[in-house]
Structures are given as C-alpha cells and as structure tokens.
Short mmCIF file of C-alpha atoms and ligand atoms in Angstrom, two decimals:
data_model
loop_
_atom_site.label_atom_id
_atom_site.label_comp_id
_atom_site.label_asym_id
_atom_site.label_seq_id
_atom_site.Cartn_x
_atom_site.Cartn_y
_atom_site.Cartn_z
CA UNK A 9 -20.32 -22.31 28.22
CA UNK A 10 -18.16 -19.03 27.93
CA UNK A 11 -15.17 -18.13 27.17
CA UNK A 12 -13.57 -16.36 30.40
CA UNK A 13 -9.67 -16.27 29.47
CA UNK A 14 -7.03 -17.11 26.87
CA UNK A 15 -3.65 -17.22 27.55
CA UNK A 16 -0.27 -17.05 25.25
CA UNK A 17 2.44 -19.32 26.61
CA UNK A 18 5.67 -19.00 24.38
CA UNK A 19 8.32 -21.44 25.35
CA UNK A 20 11.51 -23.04 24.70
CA UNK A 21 11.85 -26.66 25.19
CA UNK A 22 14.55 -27.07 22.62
CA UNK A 23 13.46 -24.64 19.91
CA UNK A 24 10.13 -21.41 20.82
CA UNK A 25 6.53 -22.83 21.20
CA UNK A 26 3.77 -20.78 21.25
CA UNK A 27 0.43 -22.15 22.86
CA UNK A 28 -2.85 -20.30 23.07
CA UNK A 29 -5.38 -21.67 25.85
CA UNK A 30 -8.41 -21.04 25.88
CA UNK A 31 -10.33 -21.31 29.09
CA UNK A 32 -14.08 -21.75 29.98
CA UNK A 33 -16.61 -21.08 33.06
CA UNK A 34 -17.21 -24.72 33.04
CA UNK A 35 -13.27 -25.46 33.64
CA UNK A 36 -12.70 -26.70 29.80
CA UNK A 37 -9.89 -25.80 28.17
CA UNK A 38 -8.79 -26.00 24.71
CA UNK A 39 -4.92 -25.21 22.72
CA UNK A 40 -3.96 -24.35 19.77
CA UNK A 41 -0.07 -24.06 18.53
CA UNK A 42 0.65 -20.29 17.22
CA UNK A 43 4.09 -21.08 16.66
CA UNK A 44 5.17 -18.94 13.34
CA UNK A 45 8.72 -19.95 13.18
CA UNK A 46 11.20 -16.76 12.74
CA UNK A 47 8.24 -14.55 13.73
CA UNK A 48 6.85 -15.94 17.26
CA UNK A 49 6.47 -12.94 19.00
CA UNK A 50 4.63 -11.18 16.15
CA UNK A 51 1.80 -13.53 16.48
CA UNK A 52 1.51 -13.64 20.38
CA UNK A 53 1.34 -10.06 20.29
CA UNK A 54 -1.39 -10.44 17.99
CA UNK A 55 -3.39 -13.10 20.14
CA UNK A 56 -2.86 -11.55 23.08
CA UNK A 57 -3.47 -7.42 22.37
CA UNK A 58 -6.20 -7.74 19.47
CA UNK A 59 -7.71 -11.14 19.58
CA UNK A 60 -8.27 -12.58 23.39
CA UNK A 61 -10.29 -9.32 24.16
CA UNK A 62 -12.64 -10.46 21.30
CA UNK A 63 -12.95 -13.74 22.85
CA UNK A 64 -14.19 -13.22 26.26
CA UNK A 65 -17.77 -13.75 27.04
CA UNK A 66 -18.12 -16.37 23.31
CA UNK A 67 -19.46 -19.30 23.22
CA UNK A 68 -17.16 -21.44 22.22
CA UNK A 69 -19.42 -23.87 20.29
CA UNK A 70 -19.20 -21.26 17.41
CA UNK A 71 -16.49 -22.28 15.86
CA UNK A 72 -17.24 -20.95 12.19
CA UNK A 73 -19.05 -17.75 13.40
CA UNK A 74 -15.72 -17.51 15.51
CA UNK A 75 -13.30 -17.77 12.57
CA UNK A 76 -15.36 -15.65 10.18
CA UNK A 77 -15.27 -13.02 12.65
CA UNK A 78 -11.66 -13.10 13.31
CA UNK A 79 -11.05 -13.05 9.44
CA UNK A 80 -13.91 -10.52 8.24
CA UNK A 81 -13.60 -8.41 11.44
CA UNK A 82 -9.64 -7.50 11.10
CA UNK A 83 -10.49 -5.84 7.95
CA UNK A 84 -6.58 -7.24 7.09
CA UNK A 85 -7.41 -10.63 5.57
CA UNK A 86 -4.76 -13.11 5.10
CA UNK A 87 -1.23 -12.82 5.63
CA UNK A 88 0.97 -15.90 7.94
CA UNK A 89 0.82 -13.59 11.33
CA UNK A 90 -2.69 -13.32 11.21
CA UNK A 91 -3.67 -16.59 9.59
CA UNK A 92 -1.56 -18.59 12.57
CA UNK A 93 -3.57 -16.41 15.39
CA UNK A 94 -7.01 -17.41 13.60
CA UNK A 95 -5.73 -20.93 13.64
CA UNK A 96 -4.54 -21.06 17.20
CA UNK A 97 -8.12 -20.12 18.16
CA UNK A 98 -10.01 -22.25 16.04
CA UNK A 99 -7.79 -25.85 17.13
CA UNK A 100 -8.68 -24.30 20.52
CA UNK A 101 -12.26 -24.38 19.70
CA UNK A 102 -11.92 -27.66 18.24
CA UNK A 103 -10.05 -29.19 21.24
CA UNK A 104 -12.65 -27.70 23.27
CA UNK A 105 -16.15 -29.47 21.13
CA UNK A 106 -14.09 -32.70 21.61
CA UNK A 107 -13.56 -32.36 25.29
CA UNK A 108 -16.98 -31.06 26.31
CA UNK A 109 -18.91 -33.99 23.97
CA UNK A 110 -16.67 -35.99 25.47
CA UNK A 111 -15.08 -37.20 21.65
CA UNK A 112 -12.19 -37.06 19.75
CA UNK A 113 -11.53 -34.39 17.35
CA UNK A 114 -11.78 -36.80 14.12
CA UNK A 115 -14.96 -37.98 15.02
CA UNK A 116 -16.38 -34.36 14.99
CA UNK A 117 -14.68 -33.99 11.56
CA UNK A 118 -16.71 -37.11 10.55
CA UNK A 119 -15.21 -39.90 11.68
CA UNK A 120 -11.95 -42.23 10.50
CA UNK A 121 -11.40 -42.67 6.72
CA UNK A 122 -8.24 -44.82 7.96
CA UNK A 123 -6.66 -45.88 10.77
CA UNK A 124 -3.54 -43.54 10.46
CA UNK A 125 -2.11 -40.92 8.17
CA UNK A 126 0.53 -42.57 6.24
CA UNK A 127 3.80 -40.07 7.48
CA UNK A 128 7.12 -38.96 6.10
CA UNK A 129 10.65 -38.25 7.86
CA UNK A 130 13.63 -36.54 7.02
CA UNK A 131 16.92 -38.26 6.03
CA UNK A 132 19.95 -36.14 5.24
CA UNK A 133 23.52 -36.75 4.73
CA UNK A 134 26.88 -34.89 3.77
CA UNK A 135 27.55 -37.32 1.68
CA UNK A 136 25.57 -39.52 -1.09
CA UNK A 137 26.88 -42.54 1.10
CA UNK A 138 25.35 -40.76 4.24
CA UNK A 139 22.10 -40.08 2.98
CA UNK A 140 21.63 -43.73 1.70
CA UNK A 141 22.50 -45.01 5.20
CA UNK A 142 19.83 -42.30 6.95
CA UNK A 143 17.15 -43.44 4.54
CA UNK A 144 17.88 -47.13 5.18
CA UNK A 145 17.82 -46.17 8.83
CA UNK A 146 14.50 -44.97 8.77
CA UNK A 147 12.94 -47.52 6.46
CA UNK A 148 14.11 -50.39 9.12
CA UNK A 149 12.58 -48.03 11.79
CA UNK A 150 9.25 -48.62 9.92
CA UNK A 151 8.77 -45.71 7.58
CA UNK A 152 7.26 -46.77 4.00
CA UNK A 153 8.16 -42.64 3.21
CA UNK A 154 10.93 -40.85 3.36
CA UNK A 155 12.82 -36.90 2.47
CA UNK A 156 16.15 -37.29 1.17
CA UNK A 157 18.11 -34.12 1.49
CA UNK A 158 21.85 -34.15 0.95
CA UNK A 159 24.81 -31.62 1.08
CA UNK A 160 26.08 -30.61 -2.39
CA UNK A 161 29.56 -30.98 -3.47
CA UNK A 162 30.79 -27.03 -3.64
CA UNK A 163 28.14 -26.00 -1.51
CA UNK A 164 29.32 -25.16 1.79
CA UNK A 165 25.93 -25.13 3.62
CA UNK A 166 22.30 -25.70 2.49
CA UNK A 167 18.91 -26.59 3.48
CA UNK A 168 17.72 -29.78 5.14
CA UNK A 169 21.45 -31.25 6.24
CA UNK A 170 22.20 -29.19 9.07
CA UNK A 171 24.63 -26.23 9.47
CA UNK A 172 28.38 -27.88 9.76
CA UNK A 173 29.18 -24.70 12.00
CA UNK A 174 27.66 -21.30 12.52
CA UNK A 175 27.98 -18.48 10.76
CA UNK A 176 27.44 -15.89 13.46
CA UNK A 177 29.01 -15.91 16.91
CA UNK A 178 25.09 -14.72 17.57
CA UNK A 179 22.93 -17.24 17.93
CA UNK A 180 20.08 -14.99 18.51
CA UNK A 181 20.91 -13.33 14.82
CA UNK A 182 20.18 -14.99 11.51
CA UNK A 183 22.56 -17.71 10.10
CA UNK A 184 23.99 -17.36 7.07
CA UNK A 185 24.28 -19.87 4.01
CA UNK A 186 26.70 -17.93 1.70
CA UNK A 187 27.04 -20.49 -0.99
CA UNK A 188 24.11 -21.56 -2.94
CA UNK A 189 24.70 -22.52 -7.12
CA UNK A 190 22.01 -24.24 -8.44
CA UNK A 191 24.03 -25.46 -11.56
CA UNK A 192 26.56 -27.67 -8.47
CA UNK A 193 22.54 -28.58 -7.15
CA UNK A 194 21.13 -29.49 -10.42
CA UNK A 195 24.14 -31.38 -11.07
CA UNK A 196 24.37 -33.40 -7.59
CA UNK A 197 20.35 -34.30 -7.45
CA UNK A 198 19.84 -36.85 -10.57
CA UNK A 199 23.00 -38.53 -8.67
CA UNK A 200 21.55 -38.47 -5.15
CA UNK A 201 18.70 -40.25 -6.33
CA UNK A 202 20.88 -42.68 -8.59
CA UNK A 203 22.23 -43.84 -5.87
CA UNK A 204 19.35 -44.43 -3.33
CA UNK A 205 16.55 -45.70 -5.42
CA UNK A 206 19.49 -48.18 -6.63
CA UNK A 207 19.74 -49.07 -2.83
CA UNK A 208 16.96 -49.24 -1.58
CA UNK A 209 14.27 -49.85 -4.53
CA UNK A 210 11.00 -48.97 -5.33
CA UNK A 211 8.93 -50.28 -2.19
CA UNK A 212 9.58 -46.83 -0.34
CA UNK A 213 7.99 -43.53 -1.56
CA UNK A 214 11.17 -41.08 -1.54
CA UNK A 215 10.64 -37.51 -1.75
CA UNK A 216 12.66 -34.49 -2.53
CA UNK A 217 12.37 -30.60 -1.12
CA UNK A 218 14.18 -28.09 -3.39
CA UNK A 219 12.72 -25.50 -0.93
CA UNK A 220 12.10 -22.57 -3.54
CA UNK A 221 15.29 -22.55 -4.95
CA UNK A 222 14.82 -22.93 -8.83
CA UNK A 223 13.57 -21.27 -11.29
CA UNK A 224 9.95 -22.44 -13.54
CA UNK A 225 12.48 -24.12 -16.17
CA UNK A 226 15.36 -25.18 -14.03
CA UNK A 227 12.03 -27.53 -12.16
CA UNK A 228 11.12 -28.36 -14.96
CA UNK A 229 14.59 -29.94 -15.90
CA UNK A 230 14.92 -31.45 -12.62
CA UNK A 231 11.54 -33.15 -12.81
CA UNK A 232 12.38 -34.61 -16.17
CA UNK A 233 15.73 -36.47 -14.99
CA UNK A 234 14.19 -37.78 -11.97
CA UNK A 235 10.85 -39.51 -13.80
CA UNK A 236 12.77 -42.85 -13.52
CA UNK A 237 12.91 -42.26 -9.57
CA UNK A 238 9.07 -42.15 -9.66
CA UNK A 239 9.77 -39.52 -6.46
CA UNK A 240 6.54 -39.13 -4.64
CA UNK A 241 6.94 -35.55 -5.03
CA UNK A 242 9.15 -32.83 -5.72
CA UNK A 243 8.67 -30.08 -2.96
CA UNK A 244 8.64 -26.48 -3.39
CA UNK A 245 10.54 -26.09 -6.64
CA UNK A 246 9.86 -22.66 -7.02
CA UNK A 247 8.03 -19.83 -4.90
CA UNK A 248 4.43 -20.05 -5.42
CA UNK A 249 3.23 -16.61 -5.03
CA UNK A 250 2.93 -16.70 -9.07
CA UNK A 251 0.49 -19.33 -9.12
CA UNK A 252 0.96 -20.06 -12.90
CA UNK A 253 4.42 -20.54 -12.53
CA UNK A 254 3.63 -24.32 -12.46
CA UNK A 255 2.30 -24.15 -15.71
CA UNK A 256 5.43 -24.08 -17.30
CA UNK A 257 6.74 -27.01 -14.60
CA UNK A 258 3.70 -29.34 -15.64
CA UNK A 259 4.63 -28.75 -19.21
CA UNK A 260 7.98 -30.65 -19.08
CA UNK A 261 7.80 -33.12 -16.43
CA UNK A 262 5.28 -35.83 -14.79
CA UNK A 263 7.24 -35.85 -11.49
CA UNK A 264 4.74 -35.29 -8.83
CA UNK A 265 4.43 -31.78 -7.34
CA UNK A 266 3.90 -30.20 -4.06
CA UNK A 267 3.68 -26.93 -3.09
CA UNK A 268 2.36 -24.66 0.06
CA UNK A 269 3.98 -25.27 3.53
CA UNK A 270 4.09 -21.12 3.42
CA UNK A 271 0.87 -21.04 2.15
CA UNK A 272 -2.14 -19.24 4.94
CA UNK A 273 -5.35 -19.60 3.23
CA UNK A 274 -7.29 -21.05 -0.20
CA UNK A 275 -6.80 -18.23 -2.23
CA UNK A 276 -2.66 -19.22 -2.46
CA UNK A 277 -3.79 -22.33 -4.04
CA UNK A 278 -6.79 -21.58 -5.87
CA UNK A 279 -5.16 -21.66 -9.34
CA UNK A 280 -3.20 -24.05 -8.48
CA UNK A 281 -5.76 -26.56 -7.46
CA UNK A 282 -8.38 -25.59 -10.46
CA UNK A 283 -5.79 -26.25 -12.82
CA UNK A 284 -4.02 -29.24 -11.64
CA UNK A 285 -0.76 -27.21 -11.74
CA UNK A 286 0.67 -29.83 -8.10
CA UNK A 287 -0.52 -32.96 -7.07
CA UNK A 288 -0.04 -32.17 -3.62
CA UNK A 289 -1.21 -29.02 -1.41
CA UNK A 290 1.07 -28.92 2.07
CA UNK A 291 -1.21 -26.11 3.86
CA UNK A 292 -0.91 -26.93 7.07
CA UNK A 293 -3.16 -26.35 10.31
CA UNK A 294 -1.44 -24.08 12.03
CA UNK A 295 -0.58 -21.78 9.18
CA UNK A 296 -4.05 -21.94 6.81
CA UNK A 297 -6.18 -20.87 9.37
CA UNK A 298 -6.85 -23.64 11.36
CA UNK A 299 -9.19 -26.78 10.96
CA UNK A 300 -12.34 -25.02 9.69
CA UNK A 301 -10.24 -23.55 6.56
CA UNK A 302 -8.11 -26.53 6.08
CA UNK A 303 -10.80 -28.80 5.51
CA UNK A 304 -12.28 -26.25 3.13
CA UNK A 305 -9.15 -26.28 0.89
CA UNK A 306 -8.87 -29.93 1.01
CA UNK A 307 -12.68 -29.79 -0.10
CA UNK A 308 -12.15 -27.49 -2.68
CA UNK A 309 -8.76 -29.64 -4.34
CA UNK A 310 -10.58 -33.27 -3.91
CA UNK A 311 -12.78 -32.93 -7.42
CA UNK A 312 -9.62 -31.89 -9.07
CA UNK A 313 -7.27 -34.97 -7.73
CA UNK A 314 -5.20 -32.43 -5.56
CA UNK A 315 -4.75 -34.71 -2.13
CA UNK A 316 -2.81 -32.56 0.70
CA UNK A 317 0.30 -33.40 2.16
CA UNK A 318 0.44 -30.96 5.34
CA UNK A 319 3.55 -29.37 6.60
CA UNK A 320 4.84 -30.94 9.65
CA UNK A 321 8.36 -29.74 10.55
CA UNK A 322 9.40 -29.59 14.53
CA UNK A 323 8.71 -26.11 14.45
CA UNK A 324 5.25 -27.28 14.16
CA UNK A 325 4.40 -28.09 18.18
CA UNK A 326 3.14 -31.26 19.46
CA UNK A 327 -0.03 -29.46 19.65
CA UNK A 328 -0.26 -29.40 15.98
CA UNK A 329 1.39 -32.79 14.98
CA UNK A 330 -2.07 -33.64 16.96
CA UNK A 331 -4.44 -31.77 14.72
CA UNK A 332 -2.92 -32.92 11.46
CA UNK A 333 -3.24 -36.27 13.03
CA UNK A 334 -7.06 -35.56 13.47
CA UNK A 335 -7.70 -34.07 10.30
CA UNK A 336 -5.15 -36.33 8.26
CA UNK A 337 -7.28 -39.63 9.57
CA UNK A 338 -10.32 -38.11 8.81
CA UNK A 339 -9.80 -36.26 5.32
CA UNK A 340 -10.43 -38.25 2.68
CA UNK A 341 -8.01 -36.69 0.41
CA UNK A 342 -5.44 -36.50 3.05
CA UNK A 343 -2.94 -38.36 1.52
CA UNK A 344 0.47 -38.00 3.75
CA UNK A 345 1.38 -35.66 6.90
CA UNK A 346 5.17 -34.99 7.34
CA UNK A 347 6.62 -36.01 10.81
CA UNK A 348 9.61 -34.94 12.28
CA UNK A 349 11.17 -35.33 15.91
CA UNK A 350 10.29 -32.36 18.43
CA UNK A 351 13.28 -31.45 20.71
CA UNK A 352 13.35 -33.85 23.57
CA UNK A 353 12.62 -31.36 26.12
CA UNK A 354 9.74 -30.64 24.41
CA UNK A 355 8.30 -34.15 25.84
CA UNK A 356 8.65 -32.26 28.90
CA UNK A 357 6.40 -29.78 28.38
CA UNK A 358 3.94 -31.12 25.42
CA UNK A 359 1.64 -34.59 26.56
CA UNK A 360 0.50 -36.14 23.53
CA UNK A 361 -1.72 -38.92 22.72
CA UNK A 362 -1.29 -39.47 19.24
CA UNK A 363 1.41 -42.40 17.97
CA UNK A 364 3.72 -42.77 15.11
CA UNK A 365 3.48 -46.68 14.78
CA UNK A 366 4.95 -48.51 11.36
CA UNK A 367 4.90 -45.24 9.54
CA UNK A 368 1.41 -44.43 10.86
CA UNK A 369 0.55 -41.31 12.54
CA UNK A 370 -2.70 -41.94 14.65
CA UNK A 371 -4.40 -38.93 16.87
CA UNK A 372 -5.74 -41.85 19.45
CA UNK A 373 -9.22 -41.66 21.23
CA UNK A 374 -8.72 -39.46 23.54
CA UNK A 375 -11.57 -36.26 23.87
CA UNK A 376 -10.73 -33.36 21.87
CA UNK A 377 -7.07 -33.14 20.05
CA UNK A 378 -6.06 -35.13 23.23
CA UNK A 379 -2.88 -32.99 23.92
CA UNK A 380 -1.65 -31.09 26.99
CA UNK A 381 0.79 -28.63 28.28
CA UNK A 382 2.79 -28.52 31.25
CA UNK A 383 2.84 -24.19 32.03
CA UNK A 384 5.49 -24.98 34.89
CA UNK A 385 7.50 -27.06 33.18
CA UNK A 386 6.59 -24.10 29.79
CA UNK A 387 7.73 -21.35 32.34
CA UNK A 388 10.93 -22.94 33.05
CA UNK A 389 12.12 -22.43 29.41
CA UNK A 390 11.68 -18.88 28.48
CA UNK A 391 11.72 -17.93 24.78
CA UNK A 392 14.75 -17.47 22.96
CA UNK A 393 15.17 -14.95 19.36
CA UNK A 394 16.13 -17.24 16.71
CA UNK A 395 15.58 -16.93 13.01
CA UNK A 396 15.28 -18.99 9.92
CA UNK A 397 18.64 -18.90 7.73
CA UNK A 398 19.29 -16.48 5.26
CA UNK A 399 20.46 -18.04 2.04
CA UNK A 400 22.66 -15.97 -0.21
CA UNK A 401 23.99 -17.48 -3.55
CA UNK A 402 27.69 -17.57 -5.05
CA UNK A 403 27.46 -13.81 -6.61
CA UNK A 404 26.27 -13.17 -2.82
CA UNK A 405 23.26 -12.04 -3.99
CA UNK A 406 19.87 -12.98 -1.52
CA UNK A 407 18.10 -16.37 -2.21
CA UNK A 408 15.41 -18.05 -0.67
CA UNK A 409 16.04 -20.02 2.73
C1 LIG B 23 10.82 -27.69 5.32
C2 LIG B 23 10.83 -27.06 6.68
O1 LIG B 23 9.81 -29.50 6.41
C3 LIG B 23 9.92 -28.90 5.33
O2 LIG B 23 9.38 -29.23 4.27
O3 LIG B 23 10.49 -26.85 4.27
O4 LIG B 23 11.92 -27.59 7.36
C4 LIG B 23 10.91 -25.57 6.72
O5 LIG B 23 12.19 -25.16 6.30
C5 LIG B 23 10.65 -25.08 8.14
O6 LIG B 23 9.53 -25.72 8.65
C6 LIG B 23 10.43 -23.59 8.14
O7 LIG B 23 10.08 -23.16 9.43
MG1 LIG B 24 9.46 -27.89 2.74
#
C-alpha cells in the first residue's frame, strides 16, 4: 500500500475543523484532526506545503519511521503548529492499520484495559446557585465527573462561563476579557465549592480549571482551602513552561494537580512527571504529536503514579474525541478524558462511532478510529477567523486567556 494523496479540509460546522486525509492506492483512507484552535490556518499551511509532499509514495504501515521523520527531518522540533501536523498524520496512519487489518484502533494499541474511559463535562454558572444546578444537571444525565466553572462577583467576564456579550463588534477579531483580579477569584472559589460539594456530596469527582491564572503561591493557597473538597484536580494553576514551578505548589497543598492541555511533546512534562510535581498530565492527541508520542508520555509518567487526563474541549474534532477514546480504553494509566459537546452542525459533517454512555466514553468496534467525514457537507461551511480571548487584568495589564 502507498500513500497517493492527503488532503486538508478546514471547516466550519459551528466553530473551524481541520481534517487531514490521507489516501491510499488500495482506496483506504485514514484522518486525523489538525485543528489548533486560534491558529488553524497555520497548521494546514504546514500539512499541506511542507508535509503531504513528504508523504506521497510511503507506506503507510510505518507509522514510527513516519513520525520520526516528520520530527527529526524538520530540523524545528517541537512547537504546537508543528506538533498538531505530526499528529494529524500519525491518527491518519493509525486509522489507516485499523481499517486495512480490518480492527479497531485499541486493539492495535493492545487491546481494552476497560470498557470506557471514565469522562468529564463542563458545568458553569453566573451565579453559585447556577453552577450548583448545571452540576446537578449533569450528574442526573449520568456523569460520575464534573468541571465547575463559575462567574466571579466583580469580574465582568472570565473563562469557562461564557461571554455575557461581546467585546468587539468583530467577530473575526479577538474578544476581550478586561477584568480579571485574582484576589475577587481567590476569594469567590473556596465559596463555589462550599456550596456544591454541600449539595451534591462526595459521590461525584468535581474538578476545577484556574486556566493559568495564578501565581506558584497564590496555587498553593488555593489548593490548601479546597483539601476538604477532595477536588479531583486543580487544572492549570499556573503556566507550566517553568516546570519547577510546581515545586513550590506541592509544597503547600495535597489537592490533586493537572497540568498540560498546551503541552506538544514529553519534554514539557519531563520534570514534571520525574518529580511527581501533578498527578495528572492532560497532553492530548492532537496536540503531543499524535498516538505514537502520547503513549510514550503516558509510558514514561506510569512508574511515577502520573495517570493522564487528556484535553478534550469542542475545539478538539470528533475525529479526536475518537482517538482519545482509543487510547483512553487502552492506556492503562489513562485515568479520565474530558468530553464536551461539538457544535450540532458538526454531527453533520463528523460520523462517529464512539458513545458517551453513563459517563463512559467508548471508541466502539468499528475498524480503525471508526470516524468519518462528510467533504460536501465540510465544503458547505467554509472556515471562519476566530481567536481565543485575550484576558487583560484590572490594571489592564495582559493575562493569560
Ligand atoms: C479548557 C479549554 O477544556 C479546558 O480545560 O482549558 O476550554 C481551553 O480553553 C480551550 O480548549 C482552548 O482552545
Ligand atoms: Mg483547561
């Protein structure tokens, strides 16, 4: 089998896809989702004008002689543009062992460790009372696991509850959150999660995202008043390009940590991982290059009790909800997968046959990642410039989104 095309199809069913397929002599096919949210143009550019050339005429059996030329041979290792291409081609090359043996992707990964990866949702509110109802919502939908994000008192907009109004008559420019003080943040959280655990107990794993907002010592603090909520983890307290940042975190709290939704490859983690700095590693497919160096970092984090907890927000595409389902069923240290709701019209144009049952995601039998794309249906909803927020704080100096 060769390799005779691969084709970049960025879409809009409700928010930008991009979708590499990869097409054979034999008629096989395989995808992978290169959708870098913010940025999806910079990494179609990059399939399409510097890798697809490369491909033509492989075999695609080669998966790892594939990926390590793709990473060695760009001379410019690493980096999210770069790291999202690699892993576009290598769940293609994935999808594509499964569909010509004629077997699901987890069984090429070594077979089912559990039926489904235990996921997590989102619940938000703009109020404490709002937040309580969304999470009671969800846990009578089924899930045992769920985000609790709230709007801060003070705070006019923030992460995670949705943007009361825009910011820019643009919608093609960046919105703008103009607002953030973590002393109002700091103050609200303890009582946010008062006020649900109180509600709804201690039979549903609640977790938090303070999505790089804090400082070392300000985490540190947080993690310390929340103990009592015994959160299953506090997300992205603070940026983790300093690695030992989390040394000073782990010194003053016992809250669960989890880091690395931004993170494209091993070496973000490393020191993270060998010193038990998080508990929980949320490298994702799509972003960490793929299957073949996802399962590497969940290899390497396994002796030291790291589990992952992979990324797996709707600008992840149904393509790649599949592959964490895959590699989240087989993993043995796979120990959650966040889930969230795709756009509706993306049902139009993704067909998936993996399941969210009672708080379950499972990838299903079918060969390969068992996903599909409609290109008419793709075609129909042409991609649209959008950006992430931009987060600015009371002195209106820049944040981090
Ligand atoms: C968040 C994401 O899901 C999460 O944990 O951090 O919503 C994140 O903001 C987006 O995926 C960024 O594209
Ligand atoms: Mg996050």
């Amino acid at each position: 089998m060769r390799i005779v095309a691969g084709r970049v199809i960025v879409s809009s069913p409700g928010r930008n896809y991009v979708t590499l397929k990869l097409e054979t002599d034999e008629g096989l096919y395989g995808l992978g989702d290169a959708t870098l949210n913010g940025r999806e143009l910079a990494v179609a550019a990059y399939l399409r004008e510097h890798v697809v050339p490369m491909l033509i005429g492989l075999d695609p059996a080669n998966i790892e002689d594939i990926w390590q030329t793709l990473y060695r041979g760009a001379y410019w290792r690493r980096g999210p543009v770069t790291m999202t291409a690699i892993a576009a081609v290598d769940v293609a090359l994935w999808d594509l062992k499964g569909k010509a043996l004629g077997t699901p992707v987890w069984n090429l990964l070594g077979g089912r460790s559990r039926p489904g990866i235990t996921v997590y949702t989102h619940a938000h509110g703009h109020s404490v009372g709002e937040a309580v109802e969304d999470v009671e919502r969800l846990v009578s939908q089924g899930f045992g696991a769920v985000r609790v994000q709230c709007a801060v008192p003070g705070i006019g907009r923030m992460y995670g509850v949705g943007l009361p109004r825009p910011s820019t008559d643009d919608p093609t420019l960046p919105e703008v959150e103009e607002d953030w003080s973590t002393e109002k943040y700091l103050r609200f959280v303890p009582e946010l999660f008062d006020a649900v655990r109180s509600k709804v107990g201690f039979d549903v794993h609640l977790l938090h995202d303070a999505h790089h907002r804090l400082t070392p010592i300000e985490a540190g603090w947080l993690g310390r008043r929340l103990e009592d909520h015994r959160l299953f983890w506090l997300e992205d307290p603070v940026p983790a390009e300093l690695q030992e940042s989390f040394r000073l975190i782990r010194q003053h709290t016992t809250t669960p940590l989890a880091v690395g939704e931004v993170f494209n490859s091993v070496y973000d983690c490393e020191l993270l991982i060998r010193e038990q700095l998080i508990d929980y590693v949320r490298a994702s497919v799509p972003h960490a290059g793929g299957l073949t160096h996802l399962r590497k970092l969940a290899a390497l984090a396994e002796p030291y009790h790291v589990r992952t907890g992979c990324h797996g927000a709707a600008d992840l595409s149904p393509v790649s909800t599949a592959a964490a389902a895959h590699f989240g069923v087989a993993v043995h240290n796979a120990a959650i997968q966040e889930y969230q709701d795709h756009p509706v019209p993306a049902r139009d144009v993704f067909d998936v046959g993996w399941t969210v049952r009672d708080g379950r995601l499972d990838p299903g039998d079918r060969p390969g990642l068992g996903v599909d794309i409609d290109e008419q249906a793709a075609e129909r909803l042409p991609y649209e410039r959008s950006y992430l927020p931009i987060s600015r704080r009371v002195d209106g100096s820049v944040g981090n989104y």
